[in-house]
Amino acid sequence: MFNSDKSALSDSICFFNDIVKLCGRDNSRTLSMTRNDFDKLLFTMNKSVSSAKIAIELCGRFGLRVSETTKLQYRDIVIHEDGFVSINIVDSKGGRSRVIKTSNPSDVLFLDLITSNRNDKFRVVPINSKSVNEFVQRYLELSGWKNILRQKQACML
């Protein structure tokens, strides 16, 4: 009996070549941001004073997750005398920890600027992950990122 119900159901459904995922139901990401898109985002958010800007820079420069940037404390960023910087990521996705090292002069300067005269126990990005993600969505729309429109249209269906 189940097979006949299944075939009757499949006969009544029209399938299309385009898959539209349900919004808020699936956490998999199918869209990726190119370097050009990221540069547009940085240019658009240039005059913003939000702490989310630092999170976006950390994500772009070092490949951090948004949740990692919002947990990052100033004591986790170590600037060494020999010209390289290490970022200690503690309790990341799946409870893993890792260390990111760089000697790129612009990355070292960026980290030196954001860590100067700060208390070690304070967070680098003192807002939550949801606020950062909302900031990114808002500024992606302002920058004219085309792929964001497809997601909005799928949510409206």
Coordinates of N, CA and C in Angstrom, one line a residue:
M1 N 0.8 -1.2 0.0 CA 0.0 0.0 0.0 C 0.9 1.3 0.0
F2 N 2.0 1.2 0.7 CA 2.9 2.4 0.8 C 3.4 2.7 -0.6
N3 N 3.8 1.7 -1.4 CA 4.3 2.0 -2.7 C 3.3 2.6 -3.6
S4 N 2.1 2.3 -3.6 CA 1.1 2.9 -4.4 C 0.9 4.3 -4.0
D5 N 0.9 4.6 -2.7 CA 0.8 6.0 -2.3 C 2.0 6.8 -2.7
K6 N 3.1 6.2 -2.7 CA 4.3 6.9 -3.1 C 4.3 7.2 -4.6
S7 N 3.9 6.3 -5.4 CA 3.8 6.6 -6.9 C 2.8 7.6 -7.2
A8 N 1.6 7.6 -6.5 CA 0.6 8.6 -6.8 C 1.1 10.0 -6.4
L9 N 1.8 10.0 -5.3 CA 2.4 11.3 -4.9 C 3.4 11.8 -5.9
S10 N 4.3 10.9 -6.3 CA 5.3 11.4 -7.3 C 4.7 11.8 -8.6
D11 N 3.6 11.2 -9.0 CA 2.9 11.6 -10.3 C 2.3 13.0 -10.2
S12 N 2.0 13.5 -9.0 CA 1.3 14.7 -8.8 C 2.3 15.9 -8.6
I13 N 3.6 15.6 -8.4 CA 4.6 16.6 -8.1 C 5.3 17.0 -9.4
C14 N 5.4 18.3 -9.7 CA 6.2 18.7 -10.8 C 7.6 19.0 -10.3
F15 N 8.6 18.4 -11.0 CA 10.0 18.6 -10.6 C 10.7 19.6 -11.6
F16 N 11.5 20.5 -11.1 CA 12.2 21.4 -11.9 C 13.7 21.2 -11.7
N17 N 14.5 21.7 -12.6 CA 15.9 21.5 -12.6 C 16.6 22.4 -11.5
D18 N 15.9 23.4 -11.0 CA 16.4 24.3 -10.0 C 16.0 23.9 -8.6
I19 N 16.9 23.7 -7.7 CA 16.6 23.3 -6.4 C 16.6 24.6 -5.5
V20 N 15.5 24.8 -4.8 CA 15.4 25.9 -3.9 C 15.3 25.3 -2.5
K21 N 16.3 25.6 -1.6 CA 16.3 25.1 -0.3 C 15.4 25.9 0.6
L22 N 14.9 25.3 1.6 CA 14.0 26.0 2.5 C 14.9 26.9 3.4
C23 N 14.4 28.1 3.7 CA 15.2 29.0 4.5 C 15.0 28.6 6.0
G24 N 16.1 28.6 6.7 CA 16.1 28.3 8.1 C 16.0 26.9 8.4
R25 N 16.0 26.0 7.5 CA 15.8 24.6 7.7 C 17.1 23.8 7.5
D26 N 18.0 24.3 6.6 CA 19.2 23.6 6.2 C 20.4 24.5 6.4
N27 N 21.4 24.0 7.2 CA 22.5 24.9 7.5 C 23.6 24.8 6.5
S28 N 23.5 24.0 5.4 CA 24.5 23.9 4.4 C 24.6 25.1 3.6
R29 N 25.7 25.5 3.2 CA 25.9 26.7 2.5 C 26.3 26.4 1.0
T30 N 25.6 26.9 0.0 CA 26.0 26.6 -1.3 C 26.6 27.8 -2.0
L31 N 26.5 29.0 -1.5 CA 27.0 30.2 -2.1 C 28.4 30.5 -1.5
S32 N 29.3 30.9 -2.3 CA 30.6 31.3 -1.9 C 30.9 32.7 -2.3
M33 N 31.8 33.3 -1.5 CA 32.2 34.7 -1.8 C 33.5 34.8 -2.5
T34 N 33.6 35.4 -3.6 CA 34.9 35.6 -4.3 C 35.7 36.7 -3.7
R35 N 36.9 36.8 -4.0 CA 37.8 37.9 -3.5 C 37.2 39.2 -3.9
N36 N 36.7 39.3 -5.1 CA 36.1 40.6 -5.6 C 34.9 41.0 -4.8
D37 N 34.1 40.0 -4.5 CA 32.9 40.2 -3.6 C 33.3 40.7 -2.2
F38 N 34.4 40.1 -1.7 CA 34.9 40.4 -0.4 C 35.4 41.9 -0.4
D39 N 36.1 42.2 -1.4 CA 36.7 43.6 -1.6 C 35.5 44.6 -1.6
K40 N 34.4 44.3 -2.4 CA 33.3 45.2 -2.4 C 32.6 45.3 -1.0
L41 N 32.6 44.2 -0.3 CA 32.0 44.3 1.1 C 32.9 45.2 2.0
L42 N 34.2 45.0 1.9 CA 35.1 45.9 2.7 C 34.9 47.3 2.3
F43 N 34.8 47.6 1.0 CA 34.7 49.0 0.6 C 33.4 49.6 1.1
T44 N 32.3 48.8 1.0 CA 31.0 49.3 1.4 C 30.9 49.6 2.9
M45 N 31.6 48.7 3.7 CA 31.5 48.9 5.2 C 32.6 49.8 5.7
N46 N 33.3 50.4 4.9 CA 34.5 51.2 5.2 C 34.2 52.3 6.3
K47 N 33.1 53.0 6.2 CA 32.7 54.0 7.2 C 32.0 53.6 8.4
S48 N 31.7 52.3 8.5 CA 30.9 51.8 9.6 C 31.8 51.8 10.9
V49 N 31.2 52.0 12.0 CA 32.0 52.0 13.3 C 31.7 50.7 14.1
S50 N 31.0 49.7 13.5 CA 30.6 48.5 14.2 C 31.8 47.6 14.5
S51 N 31.8 46.9 15.6 CA 32.8 45.9 15.9 C 32.8 44.8 14.9
A52 N 31.7 44.6 14.2 CA 31.7 43.5 13.2 C 32.7 43.7 12.1
K53 N 33.2 44.9 11.9 CA 34.2 45.1 10.9 C 35.5 44.3 11.2
I54 N 35.8 44.3 12.5 CA 37.0 43.6 12.9 C 36.8 42.1 12.7
A55 N 35.6 41.6 13.0 CA 35.4 40.2 12.8 C 35.5 39.8 11.3
I56 N 35.0 40.7 10.4 CA 35.0 40.4 9.0 C 36.5 40.4 8.5
E57 N 37.3 41.4 9.0 CA 38.7 41.4 8.6 C 39.4 40.1 9.1
L58 N 39.1 39.7 10.3 CA 39.8 38.5 10.9 C 39.4 37.3 10.0
C59 N 38.1 37.2 9.7 CA 37.6 36.1 8.8 C 38.4 36.1 7.5
G60 N 38.4 37.2 6.9 CA 39.0 37.3 5.5 C 40.5 37.1 5.5
R61 N 41.2 37.7 6.5 CA 42.7 37.6 6.6 C 43.2 36.2 7.0
F62 N 42.5 35.6 8.0 CA 43.0 34.4 8.6 C 42.1 33.2 8.5
G63 N 41.0 33.3 7.8 CA 40.1 32.2 7.6 C 39.4 31.7 8.9
L64 N 39.2 32.6 9.8 CA 38.5 32.3 11.0 C 37.0 32.2 10.8
R65 N 36.3 31.4 11.6 CA 34.8 31.4 11.6 C 34.3 32.6 12.4
V66 N 33.1 33.0 12.1 CA 32.5 34.1 12.8 C 32.5 33.8 14.3
S67 N 32.1 32.6 14.6 CA 32.0 32.2 16.1 C 33.4 32.3 16.7
E68 N 34.5 32.0 16.0 CA 35.8 32.1 16.5 C 36.2 33.5 16.8
T69 N 35.8 34.4 15.9 CA 36.2 35.8 16.1 C 35.5 36.4 17.3
T70 N 34.2 36.0 17.6 CA 33.5 36.5 18.7 C 33.9 36.0 20.0
K71 N 34.6 34.8 20.0 CA 35.2 34.3 21.3 C 36.6 34.7 21.5
L72 N 37.3 35.2 20.5 CA 38.7 35.6 20.5 C 39.0 36.7 21.6
Q73 N 39.9 36.4 22.5 CA 40.3 37.4 23.4 C 41.7 38.0 23.1
Y74 N 42.0 39.2 23.6 CA 43.3 39.8 23.2 C 44.5 39.0 23.6
R75 N 44.3 38.2 24.7 CA 45.5 37.4 25.1 C 45.7 36.2 24.2
D76 N 44.8 35.9 23.3 CA 44.9 34.9 22.3 C 45.8 35.3 21.1
I77 N 46.0 36.6 21.0 CA 46.8 37.1 19.9 C 48.2 37.4 20.4
V78 N 49.2 36.7 19.9 CA 50.6 36.9 20.4 C 51.5 37.5 19.3
I79 N 52.0 38.6 19.5 CA 53.0 39.2 18.6 C 54.4 38.9 19.0
H80 N 55.1 38.2 18.2 CA 56.5 37.7 18.6 C 57.5 38.8 18.1
E81 N 58.6 38.8 18.8 CA 59.7 39.7 18.5 C 60.3 39.5 17.1
D82 N 60.3 38.3 16.6 CA 60.9 38.0 15.3 C 60.0 38.2 14.1
G83 N 58.9 39.0 14.3 CA 58.1 39.4 13.2 C 56.9 38.6 12.8
F84 N 56.6 37.6 13.5 CA 55.4 36.8 13.2 C 54.4 36.9 14.3
V85 N 53.2 36.6 14.0 CA 52.1 36.6 14.9 C 51.4 35.3 15.0
S86 N 51.0 34.9 16.2 CA 50.2 33.7 16.3 C 48.9 34.0 17.0
I87 N 47.8 33.3 16.4 CA 46.5 33.5 17.0 C 46.1 32.1 17.5
N88 N 45.8 32.1 18.8 CA 45.4 30.8 19.4 C 43.9 30.7 19.5
I89 N 43.3 29.8 18.7 CA 41.9 29.5 18.7 C 41.6 28.4 19.6
V90 N 40.8 28.7 20.6 CA 40.5 27.7 21.7 C 39.0 27.3 21.6
D91 N 38.7 26.0 21.7 CA 37.3 25.5 21.7 C 36.5 26.0 20.5
S92 N 37.0 25.7 19.3 CA 36.4 26.0 18.1 C 35.3 25.0 17.7
K93 N 34.9 24.9 16.5 CA 33.9 23.9 16.1 C 34.3 22.5 16.4
G94 N 33.5 21.8 17.1 CA 33.8 20.4 17.5 C 34.7 20.3 18.6
G95 N 34.9 21.4 19.4 CA 35.8 21.5 20.5 C 37.3 21.5 20.2
R96 N 37.6 21.7 18.9 CA 39.0 21.7 18.5 C 39.7 23.0 18.8
S97 N 41.0 23.0 19.0 CA 41.8 24.1 19.1 C 42.9 24.1 18.1
R98 N 43.3 25.3 17.7 CA 44.4 25.4 16.7 C 45.1 26.7 16.8
V99 N 46.3 26.8 16.2 CA 47.1 28.0 16.2 C 47.4 28.4 14.8
I100 N 47.1 29.7 14.5 CA 47.3 30.3 13.2 C 48.5 31.2 13.3
K101 N 49.5 31.0 12.4 CA 50.7 31.8 12.4 C 50.8 32.5 11.1
T102 N 51.3 33.8 11.2 CA 51.5 34.6 10.0 C 52.7 35.5 10.2
S103 N 53.4 35.8 9.1 CA 54.4 36.8 9.1 C 54.2 37.9 8.1
N104 N 53.0 37.9 7.5 CA 52.7 38.9 6.5 C 52.7 40.3 7.2
P105 N 53.4 41.2 6.7 CA 53.5 42.5 7.3 C 52.2 43.2 7.5
S106 N 51.3 43.2 6.5 CA 50.0 43.8 6.7 C 49.2 43.2 7.7
D107 N 49.2 41.8 7.9 CA 48.5 41.1 8.9 C 49.1 41.4 10.3
V108 N 50.4 41.5 10.4 CA 51.0 41.8 11.7 C 50.6 43.2 12.1
L109 N 50.6 44.2 11.2 CA 50.2 45.6 11.5 C 48.8 45.6 11.9
F110 N 47.9 44.9 11.2 CA 46.5 44.9 11.5 C 46.3 44.4 12.9
L111 N 46.9 43.3 13.3 CA 46.8 42.7 14.6 C 47.4 43.6 15.7
D112 N 48.5 44.3 15.3 CA 49.1 45.2 16.3 C 48.2 46.4 16.6
L113 N 47.5 46.9 15.5 CA 46.6 48.0 15.7 C 45.4 47.6 16.6
I114 N 44.8 46.4 16.4 CA 43.7 46.1 17.2 C 44.0 45.6 18.6
T115 N 45.2 45.2 18.8 CA 45.6 44.7 20.2 C 46.3 45.8 21.0
S116 N 46.6 46.9 20.5 CA 47.4 47.9 21.3 C 46.5 48.5 22.4
N117 N 47.1 48.6 23.6 CA 46.4 49.2 24.8 C 45.1 48.5 25.1
R118 N 45.0 47.2 25.1 CA 43.8 46.5 25.4 C 44.0 45.6 26.6
N119 N 43.0 45.3 27.4 CA 43.0 44.4 28.5 C 43.0 42.9 27.9
D120 N 43.8 42.1 28.4 CA 44.0 40.7 27.9 C 42.7 39.9 28.0
K121 N 41.8 40.2 29.0 CA 40.7 39.3 29.2 C 39.5 39.8 28.4
F122 N 39.5 40.9 27.7 CA 38.4 41.4 26.9 C 38.4 40.7 25.6
R123 N 37.2 40.6 25.0 CA 37.1 40.0 23.7 C 37.5 41.0 22.6
V124 N 38.0 40.5 21.5 CA 38.4 41.4 20.4 C 37.2 41.9 19.7
V125 N 36.2 41.1 19.5 CA 34.9 41.4 18.9 C 33.8 41.2 20.0
P126 N 33.4 42.3 20.7 CA 32.5 42.2 21.9 C 31.1 42.1 21.5
I127 N 30.7 41.5 20.4 CA 29.3 41.2 20.1 C 29.1 39.8 19.7
N128 N 27.9 39.3 19.6 CA 27.7 37.9 19.3 C 27.7 37.6 17.8
S129 N 27.8 36.3 17.5 CA 27.9 35.8 16.1 C 26.7 36.3 15.3
K130 N 25.5 36.2 15.9 CA 24.3 36.6 15.1 C 24.4 38.1 14.6
S131 N 24.9 38.9 15.5 CA 25.0 40.4 15.1 C 26.0 40.5 14.0
V132 N 27.1 39.8 14.0 CA 28.1 39.8 12.9 C 27.4 39.4 11.6
N133 N 26.7 38.2 11.7 CA 26.1 37.7 10.4 C 25.0 38.7 9.9
E134 N 24.3 39.3 10.8 CA 23.3 40.3 10.3 C 24.0 41.5 9.7
F135 N 25.1 41.9 10.3 CA 25.9 43.0 9.7 C 26.4 42.7 8.3
V136 N 26.9 41.4 8.1 CA 27.3 41.0 6.8 C 26.2 41.0 5.8
Q137 N 25.0 40.4 6.2 CA 23.9 40.4 5.3 C 23.5 41.8 4.8
R138 N 23.5 42.7 5.8 CA 23.1 44.1 5.5 C 24.0 44.8 4.5
Y139 N 25.3 44.6 4.8 CA 26.3 45.2 3.9 C 26.5 44.5 2.6
L140 N 26.2 43.2 2.5 CA 26.2 42.5 1.2 C 25.1 43.1 0.3
E141 N 24.0 43.4 0.9 CA 22.9 43.9 0.1 C 23.3 45.3 -0.4
L142 N 23.9 46.1 0.5 CA 24.4 47.5 0.1 C 25.4 47.4 -1.0
S143 N 26.3 46.4 -0.9 CA 27.4 46.3 -1.9 C 26.9 45.7 -3.3
G144 N 25.7 45.3 -3.3 CA 25.1 44.7 -4.6 C 25.5 43.3 -4.9
W145 N 25.8 42.5 -3.9 CA 26.2 41.1 -4.1 C 25.0 40.4 -4.7
K146 N 25.1 39.9 -5.9 CA 24.0 39.4 -6.7 C 23.4 38.1 -6.1
N147 N 24.3 37.2 -5.6 CA 23.8 35.9 -5.1 C 22.8 36.1 -3.9
I148 N 22.9 37.2 -3.2 CA 22.1 37.3 -2.0 C 20.6 37.5 -2.4
L149 N 20.3 38.0 -3.6 CA 19.0 38.2 -4.1 C 18.3 36.8 -4.3
R150 N 19.0 35.8 -4.8 CA 18.4 34.5 -5.0 C 18.0 33.9 -3.7
Q151 N 18.7 34.1 -2.6 CA 18.3 33.6 -1.3 C 17.1 34.3 -0.8
K152 N 17.0 35.6 -1.0 CA 15.8 36.3 -0.6 C 14.6 35.8 -1.3
Q153 N 14.7 35.6 -2.6 CA 13.6 35.2 -3.4 C 13.1 33.8 -3.0
A154 N 14.1 32.9 -2.7 CA 13.7 31.6 -2.2 C 13.0 31.6 -0.9
C155 N 13.4 32.6 0.0 CA 12.7 32.7 1.3 C 11.3 33.2 1.1
M156 N 11.0 34.0 0.1 CA 9.7 34.6 -0.1 C 8.7 33.6 -0.8
L157 N 9.2 32.5 -1.4 CA 8.3 31.5 -2.0 C 7.5 30.7 -1.0

